[in-house]
Short mmCIF file of C-alpha atoms (C1' of nucleotides) in Angstrom, two decimals:
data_model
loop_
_atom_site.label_atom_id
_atom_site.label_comp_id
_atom_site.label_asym_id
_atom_site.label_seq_id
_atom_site.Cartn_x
_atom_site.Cartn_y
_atom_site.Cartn_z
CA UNK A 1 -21.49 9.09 -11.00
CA UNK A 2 -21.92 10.83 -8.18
CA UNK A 3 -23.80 14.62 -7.62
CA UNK A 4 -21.71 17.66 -8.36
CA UNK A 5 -21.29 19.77 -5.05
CA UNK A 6 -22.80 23.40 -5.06
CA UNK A 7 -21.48 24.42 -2.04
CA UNK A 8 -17.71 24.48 -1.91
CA UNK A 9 -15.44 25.25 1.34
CA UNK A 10 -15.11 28.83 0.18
CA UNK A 11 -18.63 29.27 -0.11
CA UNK A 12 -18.81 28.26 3.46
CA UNK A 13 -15.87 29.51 5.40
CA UNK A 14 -16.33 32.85 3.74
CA UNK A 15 -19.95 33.28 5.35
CA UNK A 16 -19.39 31.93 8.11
CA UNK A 17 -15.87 35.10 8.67
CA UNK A 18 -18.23 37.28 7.29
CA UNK A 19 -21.08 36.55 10.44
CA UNK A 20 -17.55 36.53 12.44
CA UNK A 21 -16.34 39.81 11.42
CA UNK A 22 -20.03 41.48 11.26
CA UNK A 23 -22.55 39.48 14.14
CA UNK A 24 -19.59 38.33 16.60
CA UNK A 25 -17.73 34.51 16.85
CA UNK A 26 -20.64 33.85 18.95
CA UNK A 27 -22.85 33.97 15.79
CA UNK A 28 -21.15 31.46 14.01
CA UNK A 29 -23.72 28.57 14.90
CA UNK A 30 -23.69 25.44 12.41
CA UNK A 31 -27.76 26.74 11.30
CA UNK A 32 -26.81 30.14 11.21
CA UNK A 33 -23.99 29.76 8.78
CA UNK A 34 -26.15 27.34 6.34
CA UNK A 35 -29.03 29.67 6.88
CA UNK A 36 -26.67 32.86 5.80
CA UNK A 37 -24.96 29.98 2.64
CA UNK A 38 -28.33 29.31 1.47
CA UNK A 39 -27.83 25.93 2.55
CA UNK A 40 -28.60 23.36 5.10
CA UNK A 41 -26.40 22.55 7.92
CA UNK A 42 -25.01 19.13 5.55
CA UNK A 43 -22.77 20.88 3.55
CA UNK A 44 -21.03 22.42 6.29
CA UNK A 45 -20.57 19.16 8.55
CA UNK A 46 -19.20 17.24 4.79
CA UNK A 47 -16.65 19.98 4.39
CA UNK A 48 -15.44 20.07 8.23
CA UNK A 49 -15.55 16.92 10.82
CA UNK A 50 -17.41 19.29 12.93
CA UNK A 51 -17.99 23.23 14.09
CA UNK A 52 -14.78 23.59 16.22
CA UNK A 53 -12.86 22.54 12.87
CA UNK A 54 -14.92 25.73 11.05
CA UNK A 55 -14.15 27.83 13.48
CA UNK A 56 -10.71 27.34 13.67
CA UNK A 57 -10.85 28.12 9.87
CA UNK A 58 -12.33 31.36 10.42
CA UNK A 59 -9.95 32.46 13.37
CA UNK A 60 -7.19 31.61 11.22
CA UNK A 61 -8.79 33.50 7.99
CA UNK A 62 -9.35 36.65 10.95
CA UNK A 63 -5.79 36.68 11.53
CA UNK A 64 -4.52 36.76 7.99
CA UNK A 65 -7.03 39.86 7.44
CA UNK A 66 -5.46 41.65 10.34
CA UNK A 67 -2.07 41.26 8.69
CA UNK A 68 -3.40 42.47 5.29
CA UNK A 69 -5.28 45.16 7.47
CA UNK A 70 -2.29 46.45 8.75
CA UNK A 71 -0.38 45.89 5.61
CA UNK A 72 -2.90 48.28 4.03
CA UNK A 73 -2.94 50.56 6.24
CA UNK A 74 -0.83 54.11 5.63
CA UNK A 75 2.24 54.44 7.31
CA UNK A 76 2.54 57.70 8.26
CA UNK A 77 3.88 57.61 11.12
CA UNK A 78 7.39 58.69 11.57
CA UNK A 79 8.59 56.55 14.77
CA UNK A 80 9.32 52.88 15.50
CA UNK A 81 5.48 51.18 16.06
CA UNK A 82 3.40 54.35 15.51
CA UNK A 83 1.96 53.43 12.28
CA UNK A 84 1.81 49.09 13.89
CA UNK A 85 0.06 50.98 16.71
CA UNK A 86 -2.26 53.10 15.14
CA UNK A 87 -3.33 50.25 12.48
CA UNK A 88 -3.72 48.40 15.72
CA UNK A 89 -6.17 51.17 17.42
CA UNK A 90 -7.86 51.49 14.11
CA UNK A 91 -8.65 47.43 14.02
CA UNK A 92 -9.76 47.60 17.51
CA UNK A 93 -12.23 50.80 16.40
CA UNK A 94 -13.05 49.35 13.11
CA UNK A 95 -13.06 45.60 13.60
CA UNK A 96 -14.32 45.47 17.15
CA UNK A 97 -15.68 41.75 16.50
CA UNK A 98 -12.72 40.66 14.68
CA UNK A 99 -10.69 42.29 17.78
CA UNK A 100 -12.29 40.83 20.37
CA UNK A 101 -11.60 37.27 18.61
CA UNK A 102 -8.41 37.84 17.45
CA UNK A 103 -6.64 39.51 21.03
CA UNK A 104 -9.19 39.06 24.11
CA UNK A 105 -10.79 36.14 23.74
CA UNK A 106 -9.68 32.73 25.66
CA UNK A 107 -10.72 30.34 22.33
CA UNK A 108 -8.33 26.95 22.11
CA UNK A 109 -5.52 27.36 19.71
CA UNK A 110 -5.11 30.87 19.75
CA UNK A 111 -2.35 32.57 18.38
CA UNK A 112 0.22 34.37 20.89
CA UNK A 113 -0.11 38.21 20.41
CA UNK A 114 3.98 37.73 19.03
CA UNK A 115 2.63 35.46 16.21
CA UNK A 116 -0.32 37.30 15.07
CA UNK A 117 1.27 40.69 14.83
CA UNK A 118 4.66 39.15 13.41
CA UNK A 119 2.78 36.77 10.63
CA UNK A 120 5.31 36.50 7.24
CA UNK A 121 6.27 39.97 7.10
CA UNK A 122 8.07 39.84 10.88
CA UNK A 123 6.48 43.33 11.79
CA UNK A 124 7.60 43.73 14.47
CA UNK A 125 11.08 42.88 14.51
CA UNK A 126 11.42 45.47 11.67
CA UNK A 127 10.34 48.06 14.68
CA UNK A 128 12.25 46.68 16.57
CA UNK A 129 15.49 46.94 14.37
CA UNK A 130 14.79 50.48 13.33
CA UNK A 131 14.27 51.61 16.78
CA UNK A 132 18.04 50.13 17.40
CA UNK A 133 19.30 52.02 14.41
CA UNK A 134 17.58 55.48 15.27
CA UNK A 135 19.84 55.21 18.52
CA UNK A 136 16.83 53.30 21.46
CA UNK A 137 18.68 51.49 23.94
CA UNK A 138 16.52 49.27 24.84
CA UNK A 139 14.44 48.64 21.89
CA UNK A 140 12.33 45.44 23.33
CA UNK A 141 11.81 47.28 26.52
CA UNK A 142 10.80 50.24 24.18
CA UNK A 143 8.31 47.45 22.33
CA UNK A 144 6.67 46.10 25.66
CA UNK A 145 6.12 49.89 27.29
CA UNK A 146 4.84 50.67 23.45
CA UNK A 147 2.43 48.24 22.94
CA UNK A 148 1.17 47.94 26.65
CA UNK A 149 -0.14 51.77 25.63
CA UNK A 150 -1.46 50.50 22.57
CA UNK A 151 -3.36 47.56 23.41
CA UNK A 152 -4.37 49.73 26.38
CA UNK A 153 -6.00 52.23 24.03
CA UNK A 154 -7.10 49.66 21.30
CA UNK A 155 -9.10 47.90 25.00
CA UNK A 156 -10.85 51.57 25.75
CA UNK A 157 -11.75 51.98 22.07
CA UNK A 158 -13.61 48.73 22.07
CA UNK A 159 -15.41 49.22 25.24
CA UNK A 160 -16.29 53.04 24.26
CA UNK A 161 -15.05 53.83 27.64
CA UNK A 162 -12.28 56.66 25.29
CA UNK A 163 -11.73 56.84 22.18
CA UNK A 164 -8.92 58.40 20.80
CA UNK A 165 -8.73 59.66 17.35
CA UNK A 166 -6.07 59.06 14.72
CA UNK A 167 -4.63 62.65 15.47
CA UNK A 168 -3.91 62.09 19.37
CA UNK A 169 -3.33 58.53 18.85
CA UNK A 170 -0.55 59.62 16.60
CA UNK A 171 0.69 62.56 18.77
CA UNK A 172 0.45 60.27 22.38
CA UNK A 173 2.45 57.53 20.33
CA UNK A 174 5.54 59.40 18.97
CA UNK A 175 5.39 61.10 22.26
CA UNK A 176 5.62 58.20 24.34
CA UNK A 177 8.57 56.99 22.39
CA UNK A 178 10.56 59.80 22.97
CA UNK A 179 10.20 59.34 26.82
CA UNK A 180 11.27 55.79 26.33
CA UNK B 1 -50.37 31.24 57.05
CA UNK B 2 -47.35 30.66 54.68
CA UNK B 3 -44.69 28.49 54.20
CA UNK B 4 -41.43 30.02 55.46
CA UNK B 5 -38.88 30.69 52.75
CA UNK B 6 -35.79 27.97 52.63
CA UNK B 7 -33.88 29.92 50.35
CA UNK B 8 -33.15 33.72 50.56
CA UNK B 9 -32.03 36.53 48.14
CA UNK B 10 -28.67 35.95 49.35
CA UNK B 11 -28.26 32.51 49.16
CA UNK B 12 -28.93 33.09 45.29
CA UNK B 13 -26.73 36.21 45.00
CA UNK B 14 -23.71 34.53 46.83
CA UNK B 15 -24.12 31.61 44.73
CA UNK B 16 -24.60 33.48 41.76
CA UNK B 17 -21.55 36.00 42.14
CA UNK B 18 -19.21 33.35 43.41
CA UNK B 19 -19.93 31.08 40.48
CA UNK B 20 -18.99 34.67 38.22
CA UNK B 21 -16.23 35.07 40.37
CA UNK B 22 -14.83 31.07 39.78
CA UNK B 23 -16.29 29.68 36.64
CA UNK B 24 -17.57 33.00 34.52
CA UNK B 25 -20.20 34.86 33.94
CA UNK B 26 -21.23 32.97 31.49
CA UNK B 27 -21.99 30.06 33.53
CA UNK B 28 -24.53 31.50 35.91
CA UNK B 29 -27.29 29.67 34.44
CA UNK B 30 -30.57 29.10 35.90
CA UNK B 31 -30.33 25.85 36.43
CA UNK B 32 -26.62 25.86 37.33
CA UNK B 33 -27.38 28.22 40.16
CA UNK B 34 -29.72 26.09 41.34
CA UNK B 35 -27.82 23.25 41.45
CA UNK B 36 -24.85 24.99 43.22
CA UNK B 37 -27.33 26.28 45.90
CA UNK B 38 -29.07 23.15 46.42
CA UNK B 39 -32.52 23.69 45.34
CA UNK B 40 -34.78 23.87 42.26
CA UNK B 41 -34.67 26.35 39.80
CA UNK B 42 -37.55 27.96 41.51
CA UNK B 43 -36.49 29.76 44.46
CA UNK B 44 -34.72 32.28 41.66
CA UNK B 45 -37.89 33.32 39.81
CA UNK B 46 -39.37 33.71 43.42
CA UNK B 47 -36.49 36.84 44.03
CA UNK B 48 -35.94 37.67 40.58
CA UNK B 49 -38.25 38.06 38.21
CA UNK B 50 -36.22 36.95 35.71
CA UNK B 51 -32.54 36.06 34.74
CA UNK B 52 -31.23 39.32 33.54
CA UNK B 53 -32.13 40.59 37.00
CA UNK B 54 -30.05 38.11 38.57
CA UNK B 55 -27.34 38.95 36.33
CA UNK B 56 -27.65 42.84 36.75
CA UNK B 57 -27.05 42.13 40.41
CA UNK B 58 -24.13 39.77 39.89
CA UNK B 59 -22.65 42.58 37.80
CA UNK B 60 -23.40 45.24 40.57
CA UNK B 61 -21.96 43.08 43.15
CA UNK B 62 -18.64 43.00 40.81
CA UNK B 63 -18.81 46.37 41.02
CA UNK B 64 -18.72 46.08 44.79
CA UNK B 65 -15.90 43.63 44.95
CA UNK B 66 -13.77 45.24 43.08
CA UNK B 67 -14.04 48.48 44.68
CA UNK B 68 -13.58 46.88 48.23
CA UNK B 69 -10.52 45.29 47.01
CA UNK B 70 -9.04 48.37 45.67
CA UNK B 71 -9.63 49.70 49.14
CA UNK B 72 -7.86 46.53 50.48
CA UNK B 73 -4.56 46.25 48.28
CA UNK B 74 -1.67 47.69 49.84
CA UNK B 75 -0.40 51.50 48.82
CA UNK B 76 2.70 51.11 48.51
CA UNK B 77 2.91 53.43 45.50
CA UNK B 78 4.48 56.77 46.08
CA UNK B 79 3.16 58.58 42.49
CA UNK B 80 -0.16 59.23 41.56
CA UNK B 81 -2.36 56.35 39.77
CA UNK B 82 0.43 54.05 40.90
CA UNK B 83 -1.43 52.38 43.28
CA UNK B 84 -4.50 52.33 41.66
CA UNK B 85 -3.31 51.18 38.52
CA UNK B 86 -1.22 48.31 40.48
CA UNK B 87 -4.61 47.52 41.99
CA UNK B 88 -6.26 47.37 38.34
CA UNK B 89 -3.60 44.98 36.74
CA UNK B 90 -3.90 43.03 40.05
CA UNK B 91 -7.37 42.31 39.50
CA UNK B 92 -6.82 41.16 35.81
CA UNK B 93 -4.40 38.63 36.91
CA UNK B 94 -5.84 37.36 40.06
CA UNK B 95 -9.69 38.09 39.18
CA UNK B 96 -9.61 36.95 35.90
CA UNK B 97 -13.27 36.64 34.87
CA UNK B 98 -14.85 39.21 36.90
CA UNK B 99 -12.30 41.55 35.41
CA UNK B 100 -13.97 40.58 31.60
CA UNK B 101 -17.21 41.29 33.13
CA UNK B 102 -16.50 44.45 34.18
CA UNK B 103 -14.24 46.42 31.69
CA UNK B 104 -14.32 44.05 28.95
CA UNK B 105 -18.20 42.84 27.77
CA UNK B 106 -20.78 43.90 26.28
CA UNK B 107 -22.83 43.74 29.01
CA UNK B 108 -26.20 45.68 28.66
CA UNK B 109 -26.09 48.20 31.90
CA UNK B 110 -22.62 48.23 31.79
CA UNK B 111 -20.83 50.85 34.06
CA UNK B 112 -18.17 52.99 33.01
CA UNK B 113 -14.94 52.56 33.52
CA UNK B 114 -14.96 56.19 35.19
CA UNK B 115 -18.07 55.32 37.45
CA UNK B 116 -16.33 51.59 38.33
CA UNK B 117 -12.88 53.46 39.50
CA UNK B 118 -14.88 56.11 41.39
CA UNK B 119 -17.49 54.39 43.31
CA UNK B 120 -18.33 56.32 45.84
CA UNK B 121 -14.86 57.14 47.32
CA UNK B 122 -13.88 59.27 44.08
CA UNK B 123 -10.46 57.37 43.56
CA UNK B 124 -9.66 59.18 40.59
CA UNK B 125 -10.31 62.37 41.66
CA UNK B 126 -8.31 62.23 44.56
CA UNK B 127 -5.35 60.83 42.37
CA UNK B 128 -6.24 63.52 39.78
CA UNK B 129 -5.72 66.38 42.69
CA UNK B 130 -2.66 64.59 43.97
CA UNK B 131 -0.91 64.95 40.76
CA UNK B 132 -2.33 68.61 40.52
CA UNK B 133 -0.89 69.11 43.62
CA UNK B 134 2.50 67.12 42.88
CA UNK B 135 3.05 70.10 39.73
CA UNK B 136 1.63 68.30 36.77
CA UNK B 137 0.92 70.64 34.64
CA UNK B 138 -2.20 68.73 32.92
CA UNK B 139 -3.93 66.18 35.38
CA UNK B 140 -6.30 65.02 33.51
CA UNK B 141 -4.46 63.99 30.55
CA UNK B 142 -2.39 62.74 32.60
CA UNK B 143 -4.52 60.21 34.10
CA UNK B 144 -5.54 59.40 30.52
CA UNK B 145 -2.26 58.06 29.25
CA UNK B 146 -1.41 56.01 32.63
CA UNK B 147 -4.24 54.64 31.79
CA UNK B 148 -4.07 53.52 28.55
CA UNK B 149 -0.53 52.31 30.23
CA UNK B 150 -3.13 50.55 33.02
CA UNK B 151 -5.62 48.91 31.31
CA UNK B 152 -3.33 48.00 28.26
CA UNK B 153 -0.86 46.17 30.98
CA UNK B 154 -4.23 44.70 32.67
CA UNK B 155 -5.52 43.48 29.26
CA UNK B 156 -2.03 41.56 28.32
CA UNK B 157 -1.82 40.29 31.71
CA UNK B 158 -5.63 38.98 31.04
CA UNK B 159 -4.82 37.09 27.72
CA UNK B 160 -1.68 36.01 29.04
CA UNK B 161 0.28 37.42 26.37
CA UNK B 162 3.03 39.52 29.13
CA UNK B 163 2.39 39.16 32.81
CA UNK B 164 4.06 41.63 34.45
CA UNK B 165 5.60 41.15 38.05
CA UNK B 166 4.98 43.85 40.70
CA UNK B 167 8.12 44.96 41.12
CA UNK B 168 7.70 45.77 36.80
CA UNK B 169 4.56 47.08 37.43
CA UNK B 170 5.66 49.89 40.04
CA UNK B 171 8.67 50.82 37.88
CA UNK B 172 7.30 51.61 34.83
CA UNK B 173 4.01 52.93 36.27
CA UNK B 174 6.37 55.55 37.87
CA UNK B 175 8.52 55.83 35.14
CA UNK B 176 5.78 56.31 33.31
CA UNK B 177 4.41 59.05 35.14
CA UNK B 178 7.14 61.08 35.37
CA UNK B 179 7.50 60.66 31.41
CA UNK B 180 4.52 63.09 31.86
"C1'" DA C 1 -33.24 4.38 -19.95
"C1'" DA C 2 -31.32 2.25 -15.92
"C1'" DG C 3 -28.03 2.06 -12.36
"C1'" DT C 4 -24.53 3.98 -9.30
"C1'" DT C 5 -22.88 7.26 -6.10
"C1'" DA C 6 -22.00 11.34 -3.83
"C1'" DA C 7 -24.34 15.76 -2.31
"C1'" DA C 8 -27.89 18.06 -0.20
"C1'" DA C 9 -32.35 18.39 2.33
"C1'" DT C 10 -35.28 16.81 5.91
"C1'" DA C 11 -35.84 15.35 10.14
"C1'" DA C 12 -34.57 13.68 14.25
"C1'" DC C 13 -31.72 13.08 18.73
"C1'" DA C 14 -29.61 14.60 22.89
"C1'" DA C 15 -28.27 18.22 25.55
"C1'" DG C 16 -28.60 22.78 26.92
"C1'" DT C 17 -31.17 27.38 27.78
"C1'" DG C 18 -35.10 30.62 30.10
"C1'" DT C 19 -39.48 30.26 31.78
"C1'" DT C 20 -43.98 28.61 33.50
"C1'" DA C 21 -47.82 25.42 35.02
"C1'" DC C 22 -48.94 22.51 38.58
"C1'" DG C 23 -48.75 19.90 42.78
"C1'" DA C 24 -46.87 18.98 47.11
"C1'" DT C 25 -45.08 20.74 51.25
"C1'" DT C 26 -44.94 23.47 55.30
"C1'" DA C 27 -45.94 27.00 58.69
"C1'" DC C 28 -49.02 29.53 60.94
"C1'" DA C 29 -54.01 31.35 62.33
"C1'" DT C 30 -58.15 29.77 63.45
"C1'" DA D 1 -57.37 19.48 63.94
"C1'" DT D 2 -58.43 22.20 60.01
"C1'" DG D 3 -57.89 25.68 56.62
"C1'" DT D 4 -55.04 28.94 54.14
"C1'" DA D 5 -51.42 30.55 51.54
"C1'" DA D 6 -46.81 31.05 50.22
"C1'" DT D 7 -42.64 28.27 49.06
"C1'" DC D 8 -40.45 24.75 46.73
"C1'" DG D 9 -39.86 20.61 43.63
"C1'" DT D 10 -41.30 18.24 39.49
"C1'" DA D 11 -42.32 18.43 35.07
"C1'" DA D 12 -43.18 20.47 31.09
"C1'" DC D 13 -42.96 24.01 27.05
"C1'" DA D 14 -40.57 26.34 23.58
"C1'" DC D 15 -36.35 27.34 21.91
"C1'" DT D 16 -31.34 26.87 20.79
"C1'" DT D 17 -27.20 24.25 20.17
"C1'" DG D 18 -24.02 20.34 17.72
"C1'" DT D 19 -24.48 16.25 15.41
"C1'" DT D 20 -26.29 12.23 12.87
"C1'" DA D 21 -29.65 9.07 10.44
"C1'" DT D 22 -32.37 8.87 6.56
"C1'" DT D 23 -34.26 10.16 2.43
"C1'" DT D 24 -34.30 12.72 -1.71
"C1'" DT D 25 -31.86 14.75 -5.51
"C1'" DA D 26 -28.71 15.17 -9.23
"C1'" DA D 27 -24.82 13.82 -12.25
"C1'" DC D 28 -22.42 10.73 -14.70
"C1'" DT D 29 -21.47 5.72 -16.54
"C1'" DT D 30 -23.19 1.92 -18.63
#
DNA sequence: AAGTTAAAATAACAAGTGTTACGATTACAT
DNA sequence: ATGTAATCGTAACACTTGTTATTTTAACTT
């Protein structure tokens, strides 16, 4: 019979988010992964037809962390999308590798913003309801003037260029609602 | 005496920035160049002494570009940072890669977003003393949330995710601002 | 113990990168 | 015309990339 394997999917899909999440996507080279698995490049190229297959994997596996990001993140804030935004900020602060992948970059088969923010849970349209019910007219007008601030300040966060902390992230948020 | 020289500084550096400007930074490759300029890889290493020279002038001349066509667009915008900010999200749609380059990488000698606006006409200040002298009450944070508004609207146009029209872009820029 | 078979390692290929060594070319002074 | 010297093209080096061919290794059946 035939030789068990020693290096399983897992073993590779979960080094190669890993070099994602800490060294950049760009990191994510077929010798670079094995190196980082302990491996050579053969396991990888056995478990996936070839490298845009793994890194499909791993864009997919950086969106379902961004879900379970924001699901563990506290929601404190009071208002419709302050605590979506401010998980959102804190990603871009945080996870500025995952970030980058996940919302700016122009990789084949990305998600739509809609789809990675909605994921199971439908995130958003929960906002979007309670905004109705705490009396906002125009709650998906409200969303899109919302989020435009947010992935603005999530964008400036990444670059350095300002950085807002949770307090005035909070306090521009809830303020920028009520002006909606 | 010498040989007299075929190929000039600017015969690289156009090539160069409009191959930045078309295909993306990350294309301007020695060779590349070259090719697009019609001559060996040579000429380049004669002006520059190496690549990241060539590219720290590319990136300067983005600088340039985008200041002269923030100079160029139309102010039709009656509020402060509405023009400027129509200007911005302009650029991301229409000047897709040489927007990346210059507010979104990681570029080593990257400018900051303050020193890009400013240049050497001092854009922001003037739009800063405008709303001073309009009654805003606190300029400078002003400025900060329109641009968060900005650069987040820029960003989404970037990725494609919402694309705002002009006519969009005015109104909530000054709806925005008077929300201040 | 020998044979079968899949997994993993080694090594190579082809294409790309920046960079450099080396001739050939060309323009001018002599 | 000849010499000089800088410019440019050709070719190479050293390195990286994805991918594949080949060999070695290991596990189980017989």
């Amino acid at each position: 019979m035939a030789r068990k394997e020693s290096i399983t999917v897992q073993d590779i899909l979960d080094t190669a988010f890993i070099m994602a999440r800490e060294e950049g996507f760009a990191n994510v080279t077929a010798r670079k992964v094995a190196a980082k698995a302990g491996c050579s490049t053969q396991p990888i190229f056995r478990v996936y037809r070839n490298m845009d297959e793994l890194w499909q994997a791993v864009y997919e596996r950086a969106v379902l962390f961004f879900q379970d990001y924001y699901e563990a993140y506290p929601k404190t804030g009071r208002k419709p999308f302050s605590s979506l935004g401010m998980a959102y900020i804190a990603f871009a602060r945080e996870e500025k590798h995952l970030f980058r992948l996940l919302f700016l970059s122009e990789m084949a088969g990305r998600k739509s913003l809609y789809e990675v923010l909605n994921g199971e849970k439908g995130n958003v349209l929960t906002e979007i309801n309670q905004a109705s019910a705490m009396g906002c007219g125009d709650p998906q007008g409200m969303f899109m003037r919302m989020w435009l601030f947010i992935h603005g300040a999530a964008c400036m966060s990444l670059t350095g260029d300002y950085d807002l902390s949770d307090a005035e992230t909070k306090q521009l948020l809830e303020q920028e609602y009520v002006n909606g």
